[in-house]
Structures are given as structure tokens and as C-alpha cells.
């Protein structure tokens, strides 16, 4: 807190100018009204960037691109999704399909050459912009994080998107059983 120190006649004139009523020439000390419920009554949170729908759409597009072009193919956590798929080869043709029973996951090791096709299948049929938007909006709502802080939490989002993708694949397998 700063204090007003009177060192000269000019400082005294400034003080008189601040607190003296120009009409009555009496000294009026201003009264500050505040609400003690607020920690800082002079601060109101206005976060235009966080509420901007166009910025949110750009963030969603960014994470969709990172998921489909980088994370899905390079992060080891997404390799765990391969056990829910089968690759059947006949001659020069291959066929990627979901396993029929999620309780009996695929024991066969999918080669790295075939894993590219499985990831393309996941990218085509399971990962969409709407999927990423839904996951990000849910994450922002539950953690109360700002949209511009999502870039700092990309490691958490990699795990979250992998978990949601796994749940989506398993629920699709159960629906196909019915």
C-alpha cells in the first residue's frame, strides 16, 4: 500500500485539490464502498479469448490434426488399441475388421506394416472432428481449464483421447454383437 507523504507546498496543494470540495471549500474524505465477499472488488474476469467460438474451433482443429497425423501413429498408448482388431489377408488383399468378442481380445500380433492399415481404419471410422470436440469440451467443463491452456496439457489429452477411443471401440463391438 502506498502512502502520500507531504514534502512540499505543492504536495499539500495536490492533497487539497484531491479531497477539497470545490463548491463548499470543505475537506471531504472519500468513502470507498466494497463488498467483502469479493477478494478483489476491482477485478472482474473477462476472458474474451476463452469464450470465442472461433478460437475454440481452431483449437479443436489443431488437436484433431495432431491426433490423426501424429499421435495415433507414433504414441505407444495407441498401440494398445490394435488388440481389438483383426487383419485377414488373402493373397494381395487385406481386410481390417473389429474382433467379435471384446472379452477375447486378439492374441495375434499385428505387424508394423499391418498396424498402419489398422490405424487408417481407426482414423476413418472412429476418429472425427466431432469426437475430438466432444472430448475437449467435456475436459474443459470438468477441469475448468481455459481453452488456451490446453496446449500445455497435451500429454494429458493424449491419454484422455486414447481412453475415450478405447471406450468407443469397445462399445461399438458390443453394439455389433446385438
Short mmCIF file of C-alpha atoms in Angstrom, two decimals:
data_model
loop_
_atom_site.label_atom_id
_atom_site.label_comp_id
_atom_site.label_asym_id
_atom_site.label_seq_id
_atom_site.Cartn_x
_atom_site.Cartn_y
_atom_site.Cartn_z
CA UNK A 1 0.00 0.00 0.00
CA UNK A 2 1.38 3.38 -0.91
CA UNK A 3 1.23 6.38 1.36
CA UNK A 4 1.09 10.04 0.46
CA UNK A 5 3.97 11.93 2.03
CA UNK A 6 3.77 15.71 2.12
CA UNK A 7 7.23 17.07 1.35
CA UNK A 8 6.46 20.46 -0.13
CA UNK A 9 3.79 23.07 -0.55
CA UNK A 10 2.99 21.64 -3.98
CA UNK A 11 2.22 18.27 -2.43
CA UNK A 12 -0.13 19.94 0.04
CA UNK A 13 -1.87 21.73 -2.84
CA UNK A 14 -2.27 18.39 -4.62
CA UNK A 15 -3.79 16.86 -1.50
CA UNK A 16 -6.18 19.80 -1.13
CA UNK A 17 -7.13 19.51 -4.77
CA UNK A 18 -7.94 15.80 -4.32
CA UNK A 19 -10.03 15.98 -1.14
CA UNK A 20 -11.40 19.57 -1.09
CA UNK A 21 -14.93 20.14 -2.35
CA UNK A 22 -14.69 22.93 -4.96
CA UNK A 23 -18.09 24.41 -4.08
CA UNK A 24 -18.11 24.41 -0.28
CA UNK A 25 -14.31 24.51 0.11
CA UNK A 26 -14.60 21.93 2.88
CA UNK A 27 -12.38 18.86 3.01
CA UNK A 28 -14.32 15.72 2.11
CA UNK A 29 -12.57 12.42 2.68
CA UNK A 30 -13.82 10.00 0.03
CA UNK A 31 -15.55 6.85 1.23
CA UNK A 32 -14.71 3.60 -0.51
CA UNK A 33 -17.56 1.11 -0.64
CA UNK A 34 -16.74 -2.52 -1.30
CA UNK A 35 -18.16 -5.99 -0.91
CA UNK A 36 -16.07 -8.15 1.44
CA UNK A 37 -17.30 -11.30 -0.34
CA UNK A 38 -15.03 -10.44 -3.29
CA UNK A 39 -11.33 -10.94 -2.82
CA UNK A 40 -10.58 -8.13 -5.24
CA UNK A 41 -13.57 -5.85 -5.93
CA UNK A 42 -11.74 -4.05 -8.74
CA UNK A 43 -11.11 -7.21 -10.77
CA UNK A 44 -13.76 -8.80 -12.90
CA UNK A 45 -12.93 -11.79 -15.03
CA UNK A 46 -13.45 -11.02 -18.66
CA UNK A 47 -11.78 -13.62 -20.80
CA UNK A 48 -12.71 -12.90 -24.37
CA UNK A 49 -10.32 -15.41 -25.90
CA UNK A 50 -11.63 -18.30 -23.82
CA UNK A 51 -15.25 -17.57 -24.81
CA UNK A 52 -14.52 -17.08 -28.51
CA UNK A 53 -16.14 -19.90 -30.53
CA UNK A 54 -13.83 -19.33 -33.50
CA UNK A 55 -10.77 -19.76 -31.27
CA UNK A 56 -12.29 -22.92 -29.79
CA UNK A 57 -12.86 -24.27 -33.30
CA UNK A 58 -9.21 -23.60 -34.17
CA UNK A 59 -8.06 -25.41 -31.01
CA UNK A 60 -10.33 -28.37 -31.84
CA UNK A 61 -8.95 -28.48 -35.40
CA UNK A 62 -5.41 -28.36 -34.03
CA UNK A 63 -5.92 -31.32 -31.71
CA UNK A 64 -7.83 -33.26 -34.37
CA UNK A 65 -4.89 -32.80 -36.74
CA UNK A 66 -2.37 -33.80 -34.09
CA UNK A 67 -4.40 -36.90 -33.23
CA UNK A 68 -4.84 -38.06 -36.81
CA UNK A 69 -1.41 -37.16 -38.15
CA UNK A 70 0.94 -37.67 -35.23
CA UNK A 71 -0.32 -39.23 -32.01
CA UNK A 72 -2.33 -42.10 -33.46
CA UNK A 73 0.62 -43.43 -35.43
CA UNK A 74 3.53 -42.60 -33.12
CA UNK A 75 2.41 -42.73 -29.48
CA UNK A 76 2.75 -46.16 -27.84
CA UNK A 77 -0.50 -45.78 -25.88
CA UNK A 78 -2.46 -46.11 -29.14
CA UNK A 79 -0.75 -49.44 -29.92
CA UNK A 80 -2.93 -50.96 -27.19
CA UNK A 81 -5.91 -50.43 -29.48
CA UNK A 82 -4.54 -52.92 -32.00
CA UNK A 83 -5.72 -55.87 -29.92
CA UNK A 84 -9.35 -55.03 -30.77
CA UNK A 85 -8.77 -55.56 -34.49
CA UNK A 86 -8.02 -58.44 -36.82
CA UNK A 87 -6.23 -58.28 -40.13
CA UNK A 88 -7.20 -61.04 -42.54
CA UNK A 89 -5.05 -61.44 -45.61
CA UNK A 90 -5.89 -63.34 -48.73
CA UNK A 91 -3.37 -63.05 -51.49
CA UNK A 92 -2.63 -59.42 -52.20
CA UNK A 93 -5.70 -58.16 -50.35
CA UNK A 94 -6.08 -57.48 -46.67
CA UNK A 95 -9.16 -56.85 -44.60
CA UNK A 96 -9.27 -54.97 -41.29
CA UNK A 97 -12.20 -55.69 -39.00
CA UNK A 98 -13.17 -55.48 -35.37
CA UNK A 99 -12.97 -58.58 -33.22
CA UNK A 100 -16.29 -60.21 -32.47
CA UNK A 101 -15.92 -60.55 -28.69
CA UNK A 102 -14.19 -57.87 -26.58
CA UNK A 103 -13.64 -60.35 -23.75
CA UNK A 104 -11.46 -62.47 -26.03
CA UNK A 105 -9.12 -59.85 -27.39
CA UNK A 106 -6.93 -60.64 -30.33
CA UNK A 107 -3.85 -62.58 -29.32
CA UNK A 108 -2.25 -62.29 -32.73
CA UNK A 109 0.45 -59.72 -33.07
CA UNK A 110 -0.30 -57.30 -35.84
CA UNK A 111 2.84 -56.48 -37.78
CA UNK A 112 4.03 -52.90 -38.03
CA UNK A 113 3.17 -52.98 -41.72
CA UNK A 114 -0.41 -54.01 -40.94
CA UNK A 115 -0.72 -51.63 -37.99
CA UNK A 116 -0.68 -48.70 -40.42
CA UNK A 117 -3.83 -50.08 -42.04
CA UNK A 118 -5.49 -50.61 -38.67
CA UNK A 119 -4.72 -47.02 -37.68
CA UNK A 120 -6.11 -45.82 -41.02
CA UNK A 121 -9.25 -47.81 -40.21
CA UNK A 122 -9.47 -46.18 -36.76
CA UNK A 123 -8.90 -42.77 -38.29
CA UNK A 124 -11.59 -43.31 -40.91
CA UNK A 125 -14.34 -44.87 -38.79
CA UNK A 126 -13.77 -43.79 -35.19
CA UNK A 127 -11.87 -40.50 -35.05
CA UNK A 128 -13.81 -37.50 -36.25
CA UNK A 129 -13.71 -33.80 -35.58
CA UNK A 130 -16.95 -34.19 -33.62
CA UNK A 131 -15.34 -36.87 -31.43
CA UNK A 132 -12.39 -34.59 -30.60
CA UNK A 133 -14.72 -31.64 -29.98
CA UNK A 134 -16.87 -33.65 -27.60
CA UNK A 135 -13.84 -34.90 -25.63
CA UNK A 136 -12.26 -31.44 -25.41
CA UNK A 137 -15.48 -29.70 -24.36
CA UNK A 138 -16.06 -32.32 -21.66
CA UNK A 139 -12.46 -31.94 -20.45
CA UNK A 140 -12.71 -28.14 -20.33
CA UNK A 141 -16.03 -28.32 -18.47
CA UNK A 142 -14.87 -30.81 -15.83
CA UNK A 143 -11.42 -29.37 -15.17
CA UNK A 144 -12.41 -25.70 -15.66
CA UNK A 145 -9.28 -25.18 -17.70
CA UNK A 146 -9.01 -22.41 -20.27
CA UNK A 147 -9.02 -23.27 -23.95
CA UNK A 148 -5.66 -21.62 -24.50
CA UNK A 149 -4.13 -23.76 -21.70
CA UNK A 150 -4.98 -27.00 -23.49
CA UNK A 151 -1.70 -26.78 -25.39
CA UNK A 152 0.20 -27.11 -22.10
CA UNK A 153 -1.80 -30.23 -21.22
CA UNK A 154 -1.24 -32.14 -24.43
CA UNK A 155 0.25 -35.15 -22.59
CA UNK A 156 -2.93 -35.49 -20.56
CA UNK A 157 -5.01 -35.10 -23.70
CA UNK A 158 -3.09 -37.89 -25.44
CA UNK A 159 -4.06 -40.27 -22.63
CA UNK A 160 -7.63 -38.96 -22.46
CA UNK A 161 -8.21 -39.31 -26.20
CA UNK A 162 -6.76 -42.84 -26.15
CA UNK A 163 -9.05 -43.79 -23.26
CA UNK A 164 -12.15 -42.33 -24.96
CA UNK A 165 -11.20 -44.01 -28.23
CA UNK A 166 -10.85 -47.36 -26.48
CA UNK A 167 -14.28 -46.92 -24.88
CA UNK A 168 -15.77 -46.05 -28.26
CA UNK A 169 -14.23 -49.12 -29.92
CA UNK A 170 -15.40 -51.46 -27.14
CA UNK A 171 -18.93 -50.02 -27.20
CA UNK A 172 -19.01 -50.48 -30.98
CA UNK A 173 -18.01 -54.13 -30.58
CA UNK A 174 -20.78 -54.69 -28.02
CA UNK A 175 -23.33 -52.99 -30.29
CA UNK A 176 -22.25 -55.19 -33.20
CA UNK A 177 -22.87 -58.29 -31.06
CA UNK A 178 -26.56 -57.44 -30.61
#
